[in-house]
CSV table of C-alpha atoms in Angstrom, one decimal:
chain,number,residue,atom,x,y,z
A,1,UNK,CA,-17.3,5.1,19.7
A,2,UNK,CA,-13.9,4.4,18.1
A,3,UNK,CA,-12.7,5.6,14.9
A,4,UNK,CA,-13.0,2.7,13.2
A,5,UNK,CA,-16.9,2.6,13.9
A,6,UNK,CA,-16.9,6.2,12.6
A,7,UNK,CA,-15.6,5.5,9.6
A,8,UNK,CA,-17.9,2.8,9.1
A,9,UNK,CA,-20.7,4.9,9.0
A,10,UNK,CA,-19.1,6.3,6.4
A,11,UNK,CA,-19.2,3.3,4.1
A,12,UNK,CA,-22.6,3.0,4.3
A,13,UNK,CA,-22.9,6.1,2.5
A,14,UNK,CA,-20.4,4.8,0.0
A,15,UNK,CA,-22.0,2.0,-0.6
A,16,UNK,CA,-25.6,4.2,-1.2
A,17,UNK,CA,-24.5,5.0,-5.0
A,18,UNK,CA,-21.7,2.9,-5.5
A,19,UNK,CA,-21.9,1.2,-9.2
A,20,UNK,CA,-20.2,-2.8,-9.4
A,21,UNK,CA,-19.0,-4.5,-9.9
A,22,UNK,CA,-16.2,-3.9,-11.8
A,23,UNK,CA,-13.6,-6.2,-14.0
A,24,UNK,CA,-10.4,-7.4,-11.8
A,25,UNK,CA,-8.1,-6.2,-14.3
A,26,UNK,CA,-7.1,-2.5,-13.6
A,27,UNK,CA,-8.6,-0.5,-17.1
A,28,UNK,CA,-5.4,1.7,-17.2
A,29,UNK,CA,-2.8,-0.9,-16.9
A,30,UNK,CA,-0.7,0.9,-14.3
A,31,UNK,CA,0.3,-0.3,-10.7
A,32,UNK,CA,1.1,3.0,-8.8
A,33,UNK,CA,3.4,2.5,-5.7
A,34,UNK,CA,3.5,5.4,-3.1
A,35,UNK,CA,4.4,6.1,0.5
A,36,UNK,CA,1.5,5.4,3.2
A,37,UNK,CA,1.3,9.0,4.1
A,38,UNK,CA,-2.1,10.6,5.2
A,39,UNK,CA,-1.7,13.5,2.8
A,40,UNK,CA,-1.3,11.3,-0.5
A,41,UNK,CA,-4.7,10.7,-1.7
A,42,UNK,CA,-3.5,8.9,-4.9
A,43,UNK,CA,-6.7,8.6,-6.3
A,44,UNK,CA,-7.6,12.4,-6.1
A,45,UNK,CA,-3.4,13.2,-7.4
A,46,UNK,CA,-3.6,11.6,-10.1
A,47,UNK,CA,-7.2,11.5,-11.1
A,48,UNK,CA,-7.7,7.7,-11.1
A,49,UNK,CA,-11.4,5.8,-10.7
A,50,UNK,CA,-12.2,2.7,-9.3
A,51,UNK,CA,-11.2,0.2,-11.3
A,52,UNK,CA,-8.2,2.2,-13.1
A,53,UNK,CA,-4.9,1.1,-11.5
A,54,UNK,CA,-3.4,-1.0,-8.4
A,55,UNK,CA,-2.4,1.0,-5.9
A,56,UNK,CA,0.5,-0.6,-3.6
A,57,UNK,CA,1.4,1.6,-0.7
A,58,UNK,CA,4.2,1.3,2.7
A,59,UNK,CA,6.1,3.4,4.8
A,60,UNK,CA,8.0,5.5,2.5
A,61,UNK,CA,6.9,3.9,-0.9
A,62,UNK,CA,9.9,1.9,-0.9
A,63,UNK,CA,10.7,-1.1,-2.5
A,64,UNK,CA,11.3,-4.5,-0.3
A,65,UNK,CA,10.4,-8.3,-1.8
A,66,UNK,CA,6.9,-7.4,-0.5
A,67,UNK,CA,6.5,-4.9,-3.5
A,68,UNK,CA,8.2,-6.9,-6.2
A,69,UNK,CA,5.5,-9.8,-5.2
A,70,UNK,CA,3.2,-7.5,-5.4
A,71,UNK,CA,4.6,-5.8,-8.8
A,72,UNK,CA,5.3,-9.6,-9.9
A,73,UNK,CA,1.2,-10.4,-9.0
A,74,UNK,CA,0.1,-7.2,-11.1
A,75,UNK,CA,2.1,-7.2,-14.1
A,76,UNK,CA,2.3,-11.3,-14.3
A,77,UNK,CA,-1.5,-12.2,-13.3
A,78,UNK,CA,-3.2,-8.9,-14.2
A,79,UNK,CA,-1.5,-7.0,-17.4
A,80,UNK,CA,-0.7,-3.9,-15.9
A,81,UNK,CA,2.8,-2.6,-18.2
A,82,UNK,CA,3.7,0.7,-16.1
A,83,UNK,CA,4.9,1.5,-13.0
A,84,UNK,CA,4.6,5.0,-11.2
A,85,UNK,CA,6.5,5.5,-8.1
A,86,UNK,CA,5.8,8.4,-5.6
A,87,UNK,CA,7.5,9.7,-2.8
A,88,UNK,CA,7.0,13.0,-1.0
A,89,UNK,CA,8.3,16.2,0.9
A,90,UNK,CA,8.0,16.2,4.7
A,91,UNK,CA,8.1,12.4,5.0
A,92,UNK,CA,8.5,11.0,8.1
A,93,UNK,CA,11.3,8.6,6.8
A,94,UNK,CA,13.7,11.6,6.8
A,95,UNK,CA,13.3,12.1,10.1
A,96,UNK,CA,15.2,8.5,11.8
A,97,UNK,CA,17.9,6.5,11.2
A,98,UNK,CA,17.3,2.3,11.3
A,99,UNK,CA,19.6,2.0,14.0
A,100,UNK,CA,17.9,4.5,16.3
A,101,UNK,CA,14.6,2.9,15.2
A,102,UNK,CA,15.6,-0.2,15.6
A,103,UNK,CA,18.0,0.4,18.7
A,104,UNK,CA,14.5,1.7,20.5
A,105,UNK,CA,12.8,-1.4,19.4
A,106,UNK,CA,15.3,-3.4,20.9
A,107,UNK,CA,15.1,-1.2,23.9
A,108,UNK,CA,11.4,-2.0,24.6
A,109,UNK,CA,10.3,-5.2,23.7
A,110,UNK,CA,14.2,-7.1,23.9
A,111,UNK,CA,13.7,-8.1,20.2
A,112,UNK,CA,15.9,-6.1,17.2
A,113,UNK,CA,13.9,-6.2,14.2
A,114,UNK,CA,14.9,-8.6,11.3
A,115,UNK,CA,14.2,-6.0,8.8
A,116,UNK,CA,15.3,-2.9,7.5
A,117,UNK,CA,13.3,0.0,8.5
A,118,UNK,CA,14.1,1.8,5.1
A,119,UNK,CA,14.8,5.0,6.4
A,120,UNK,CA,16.2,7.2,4.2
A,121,UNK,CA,18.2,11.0,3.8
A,122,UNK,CA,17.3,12.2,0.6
A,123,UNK,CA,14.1,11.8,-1.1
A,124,UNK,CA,15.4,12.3,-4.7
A,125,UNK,CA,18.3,9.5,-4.1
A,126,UNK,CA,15.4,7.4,-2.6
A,127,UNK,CA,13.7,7.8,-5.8
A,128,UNK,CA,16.0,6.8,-8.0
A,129,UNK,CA,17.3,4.0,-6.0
A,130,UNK,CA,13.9,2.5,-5.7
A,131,UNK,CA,13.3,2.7,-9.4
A,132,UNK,CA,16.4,0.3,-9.4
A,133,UNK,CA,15.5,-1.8,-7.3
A,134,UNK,CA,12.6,-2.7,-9.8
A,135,UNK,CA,14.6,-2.6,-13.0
A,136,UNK,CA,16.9,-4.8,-11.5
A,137,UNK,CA,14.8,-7.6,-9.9
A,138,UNK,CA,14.6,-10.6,-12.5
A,139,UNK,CA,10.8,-11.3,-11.1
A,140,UNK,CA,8.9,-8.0,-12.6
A,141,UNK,CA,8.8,-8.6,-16.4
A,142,UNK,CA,7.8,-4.9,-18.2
A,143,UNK,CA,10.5,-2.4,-16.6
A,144,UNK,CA,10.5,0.3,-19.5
A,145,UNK,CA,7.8,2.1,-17.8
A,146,UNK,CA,9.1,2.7,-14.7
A,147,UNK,CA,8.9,6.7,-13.8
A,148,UNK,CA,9.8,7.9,-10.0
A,149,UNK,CA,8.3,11.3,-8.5
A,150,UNK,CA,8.3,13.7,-5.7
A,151,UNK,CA,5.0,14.6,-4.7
A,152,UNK,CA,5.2,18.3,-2.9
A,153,UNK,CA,2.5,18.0,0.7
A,154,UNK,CA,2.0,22.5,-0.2
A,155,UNK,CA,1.4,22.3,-3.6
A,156,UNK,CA,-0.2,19.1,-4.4
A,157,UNK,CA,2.2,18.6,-7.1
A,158,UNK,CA,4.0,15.7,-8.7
A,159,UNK,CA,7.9,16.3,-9.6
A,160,UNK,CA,9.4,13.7,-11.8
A,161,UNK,CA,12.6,12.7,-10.5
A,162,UNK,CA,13.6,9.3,-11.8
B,1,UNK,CA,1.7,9.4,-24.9
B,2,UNK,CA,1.8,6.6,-22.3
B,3,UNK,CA,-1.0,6.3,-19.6
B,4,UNK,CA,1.6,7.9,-16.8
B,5,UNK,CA,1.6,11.0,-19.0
B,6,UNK,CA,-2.0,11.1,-19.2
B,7,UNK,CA,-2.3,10.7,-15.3
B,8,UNK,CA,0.1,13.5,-14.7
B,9,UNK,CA,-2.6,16.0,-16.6
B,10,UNK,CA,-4.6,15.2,-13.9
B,11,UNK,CA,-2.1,16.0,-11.4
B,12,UNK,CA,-2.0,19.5,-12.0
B,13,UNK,CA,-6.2,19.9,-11.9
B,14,UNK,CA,-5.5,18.1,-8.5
B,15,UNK,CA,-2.7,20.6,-7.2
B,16,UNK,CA,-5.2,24.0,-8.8
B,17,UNK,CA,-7.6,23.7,-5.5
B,18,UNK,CA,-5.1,21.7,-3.6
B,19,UNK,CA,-4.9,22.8,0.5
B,20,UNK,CA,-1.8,22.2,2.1
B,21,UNK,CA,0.4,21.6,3.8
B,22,UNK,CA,-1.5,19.4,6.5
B,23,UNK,CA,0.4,18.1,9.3
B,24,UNK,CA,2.7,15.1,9.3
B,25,UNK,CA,0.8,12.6,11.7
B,26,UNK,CA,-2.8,11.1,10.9
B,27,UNK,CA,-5.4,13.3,11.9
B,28,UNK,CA,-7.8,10.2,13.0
B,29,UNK,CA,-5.3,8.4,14.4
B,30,UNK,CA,-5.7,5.5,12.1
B,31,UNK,CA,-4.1,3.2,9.6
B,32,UNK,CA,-5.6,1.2,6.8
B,33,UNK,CA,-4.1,-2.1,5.2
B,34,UNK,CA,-6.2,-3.1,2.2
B,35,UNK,CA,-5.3,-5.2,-0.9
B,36,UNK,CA,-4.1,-2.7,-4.2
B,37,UNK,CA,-6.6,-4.3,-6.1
B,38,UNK,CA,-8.1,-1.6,-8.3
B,39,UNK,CA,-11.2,-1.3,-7.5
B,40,UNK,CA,-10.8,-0.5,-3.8
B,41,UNK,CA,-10.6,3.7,-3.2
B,42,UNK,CA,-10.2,3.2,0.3
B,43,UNK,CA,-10.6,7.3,0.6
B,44,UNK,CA,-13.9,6.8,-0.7
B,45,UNK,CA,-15.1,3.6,1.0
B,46,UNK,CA,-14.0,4.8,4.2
B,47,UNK,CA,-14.8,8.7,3.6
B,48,UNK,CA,-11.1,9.9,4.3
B,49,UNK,CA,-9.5,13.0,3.5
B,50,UNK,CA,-6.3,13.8,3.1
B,51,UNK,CA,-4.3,14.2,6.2
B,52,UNK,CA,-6.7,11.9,8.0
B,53,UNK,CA,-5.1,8.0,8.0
B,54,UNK,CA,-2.1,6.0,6.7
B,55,UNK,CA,-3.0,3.4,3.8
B,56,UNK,CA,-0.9,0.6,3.2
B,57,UNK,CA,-1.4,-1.8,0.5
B,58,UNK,CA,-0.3,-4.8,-1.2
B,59,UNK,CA,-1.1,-7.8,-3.6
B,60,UNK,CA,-3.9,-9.5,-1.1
B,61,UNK,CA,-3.7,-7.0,1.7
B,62,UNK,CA,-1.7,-9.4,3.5
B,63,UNK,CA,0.8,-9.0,6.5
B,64,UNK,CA,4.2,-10.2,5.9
B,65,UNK,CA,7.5,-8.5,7.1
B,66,UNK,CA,6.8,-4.9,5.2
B,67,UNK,CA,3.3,-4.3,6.9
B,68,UNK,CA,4.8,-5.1,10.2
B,69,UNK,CA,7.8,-2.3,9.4
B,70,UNK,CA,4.7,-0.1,8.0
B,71,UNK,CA,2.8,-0.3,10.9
B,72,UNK,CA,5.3,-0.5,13.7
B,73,UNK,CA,6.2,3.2,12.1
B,74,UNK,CA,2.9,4.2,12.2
B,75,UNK,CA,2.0,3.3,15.5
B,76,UNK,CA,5.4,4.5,17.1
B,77,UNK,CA,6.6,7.4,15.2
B,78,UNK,CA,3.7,8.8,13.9
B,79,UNK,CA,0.7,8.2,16.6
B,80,UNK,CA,-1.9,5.4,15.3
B,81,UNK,CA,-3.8,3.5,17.3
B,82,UNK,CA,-6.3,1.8,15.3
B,83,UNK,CA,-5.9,-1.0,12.8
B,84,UNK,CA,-8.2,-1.4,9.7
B,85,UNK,CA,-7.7,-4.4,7.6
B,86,UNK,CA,-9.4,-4.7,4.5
B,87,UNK,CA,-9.6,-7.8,1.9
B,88,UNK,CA,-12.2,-8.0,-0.5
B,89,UNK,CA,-14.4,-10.4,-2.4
B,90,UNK,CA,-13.6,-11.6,-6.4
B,91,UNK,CA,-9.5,-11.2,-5.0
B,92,UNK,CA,-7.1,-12.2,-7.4
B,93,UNK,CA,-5.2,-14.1,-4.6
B,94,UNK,CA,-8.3,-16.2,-4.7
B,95,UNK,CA,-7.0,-17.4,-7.7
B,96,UNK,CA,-3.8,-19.5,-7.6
B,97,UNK,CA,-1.8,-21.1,-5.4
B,98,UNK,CA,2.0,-19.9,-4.6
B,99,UNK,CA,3.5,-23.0,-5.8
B,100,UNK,CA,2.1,-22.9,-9.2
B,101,UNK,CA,2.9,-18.9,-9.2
B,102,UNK,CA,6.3,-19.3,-8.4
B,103,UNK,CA,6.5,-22.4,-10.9
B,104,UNK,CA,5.5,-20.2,-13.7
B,105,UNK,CA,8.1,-17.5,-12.6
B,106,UNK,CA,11.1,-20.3,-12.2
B,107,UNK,CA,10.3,-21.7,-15.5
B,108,UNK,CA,10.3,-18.4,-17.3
B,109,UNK,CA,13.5,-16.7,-15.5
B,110,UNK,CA,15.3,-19.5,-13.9
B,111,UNK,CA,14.7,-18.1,-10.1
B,112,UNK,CA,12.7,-19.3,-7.8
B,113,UNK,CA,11.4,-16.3,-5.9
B,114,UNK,CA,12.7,-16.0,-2.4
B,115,UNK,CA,9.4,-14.6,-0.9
B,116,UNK,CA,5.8,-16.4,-0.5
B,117,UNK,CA,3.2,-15.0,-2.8
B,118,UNK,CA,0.7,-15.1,-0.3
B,119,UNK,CA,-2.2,-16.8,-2.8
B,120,UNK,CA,-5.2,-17.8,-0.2
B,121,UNK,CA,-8.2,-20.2,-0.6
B,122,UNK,CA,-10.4,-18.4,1.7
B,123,UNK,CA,-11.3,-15.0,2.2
B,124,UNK,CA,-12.3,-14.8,5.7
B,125,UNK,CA,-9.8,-17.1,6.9
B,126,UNK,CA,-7.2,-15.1,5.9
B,127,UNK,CA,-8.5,-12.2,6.8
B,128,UNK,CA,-8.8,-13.8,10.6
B,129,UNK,CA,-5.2,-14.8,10.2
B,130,UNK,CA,-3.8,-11.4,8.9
B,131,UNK,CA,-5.3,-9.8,12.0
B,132,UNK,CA,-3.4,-12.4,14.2
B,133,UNK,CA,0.1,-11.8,12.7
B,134,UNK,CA,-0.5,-8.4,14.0
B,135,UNK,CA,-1.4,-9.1,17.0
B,136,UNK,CA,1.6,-11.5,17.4
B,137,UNK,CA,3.6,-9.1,16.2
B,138,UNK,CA,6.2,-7.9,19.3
B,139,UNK,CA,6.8,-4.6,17.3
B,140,UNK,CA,3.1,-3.4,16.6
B,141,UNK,CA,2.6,-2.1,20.4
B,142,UNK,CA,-1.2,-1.2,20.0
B,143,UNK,CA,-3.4,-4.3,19.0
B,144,UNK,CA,-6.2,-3.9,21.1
B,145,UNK,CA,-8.4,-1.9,18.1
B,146,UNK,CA,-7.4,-4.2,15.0
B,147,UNK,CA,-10.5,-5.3,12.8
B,148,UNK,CA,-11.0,-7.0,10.0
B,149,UNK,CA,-13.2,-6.7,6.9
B,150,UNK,CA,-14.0,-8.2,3.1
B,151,UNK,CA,-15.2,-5.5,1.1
B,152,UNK,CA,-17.9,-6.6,-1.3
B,153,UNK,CA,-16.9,-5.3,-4.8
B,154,UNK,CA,-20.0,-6.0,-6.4
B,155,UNK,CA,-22.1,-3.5,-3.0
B,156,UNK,CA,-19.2,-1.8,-2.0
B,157,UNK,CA,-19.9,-2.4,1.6
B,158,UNK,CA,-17.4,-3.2,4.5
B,159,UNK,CA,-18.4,-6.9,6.4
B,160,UNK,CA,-16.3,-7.5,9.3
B,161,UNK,CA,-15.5,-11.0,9.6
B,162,UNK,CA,-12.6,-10.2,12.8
């Protein structure tokens, strides 16, 4: 049995005393964009329910045209007006550089990737950079509620950064 | 007090009985791609815990450029093998179409976005053809476990439709 089917099993549980369904529109207004990393349960960090906030995640939580469509899509379409963006301590993106990422790519398969693998050497710069890149793209309308943070992987803590 | 204030009080409930840290790679070997909409916890759907699977999301839970980069990390840096795809019914991408999307946008800024939103008429068929454009993909190198699902919003049950 794969994982996959495991986890199914799990849904069926779920879906036991699940209550929908729900409105589209997320109740709190917020669109929360954080790294893909296994340890960031950002419903359980920051206390959310179903139904609260859109929740846009990637390697790194980093911000490429894919998350200002999807930033564009949630403010434009669905009312959300802030932003929260979370990074974290021990994240994998610290640990390569594009090139070697990319070089080993190229090494493998005989294709360099087109894109950027958004590596980055400091997660507070990252941050604050990424933050940017949102105030600063013409297509997300409502940028004055754009706050970055650090969650900390021992503590379970959020660090406000940007 | 702004609703990111109000979400950070909840943070520091979260970190009181938080247990880390948990190691860096995905304990179950998985990664999830699901849509941000707000009424998907994928944690609870799926009954992950922290430390268990990577969770990437975006407007649709589609596969464009960024997914590929989020998964091609995954897979090759961090150890996942198995794919779980997730779109769900009442979608907002259901919704409009990209051209009248980006219209709006053009007409309101004066740029015409540079990116596809990725609007869709049909669920299942684009849940079919997110699962191939990972499996095209030359930089995802395991494809062999990659399934696809609408979750019902108004049940809260997984259907696999690829």
């Amino acid at each position: 049995m794969s994982v996959t089917d495991d986890l199914l099993a799990h849904n069926a549980t779920y879906a036991e005393t699940f209550q929908g369904p729900l409105p589209l529109p997320p109740a709190k207004g917020v669109a929360v964009l954080a790294c893909m990393d296994a340890r960031l349960n950002v419903y359980g960090i920051l206390g959310l329910n179903e139904g609260e906030a859109h929740v846009i995640r990637n390697a790194g939580g980093v911000v490429t045209d894919d998350e200002i469509r999807s930033l564009a899509i949630s403010q434009r379409l669905l009312g959300t007006r802030e932003i929260i963006l979370i990074h974290h301590t021990d994240c994998g993106m610290l640990t390569f550089t594009d090139d070697a990422f990319k070089r080993s790519i190229q090494d493998e398969t005989g294709i360099k990737p087109e894109w950027a693998a958004e590596a980055f050497p400091d997660l507070d710069e990252d941050v604050r950079q990424s933050v940017r890149r949102i105030t600063s793209s013409p297509f997300v309308p409502h940028t004055d509620q754009v706050r970055g943070f650090v969650f900390d992987v021992a503590t379970g803590k959020l660090n406000e950064v940007a």
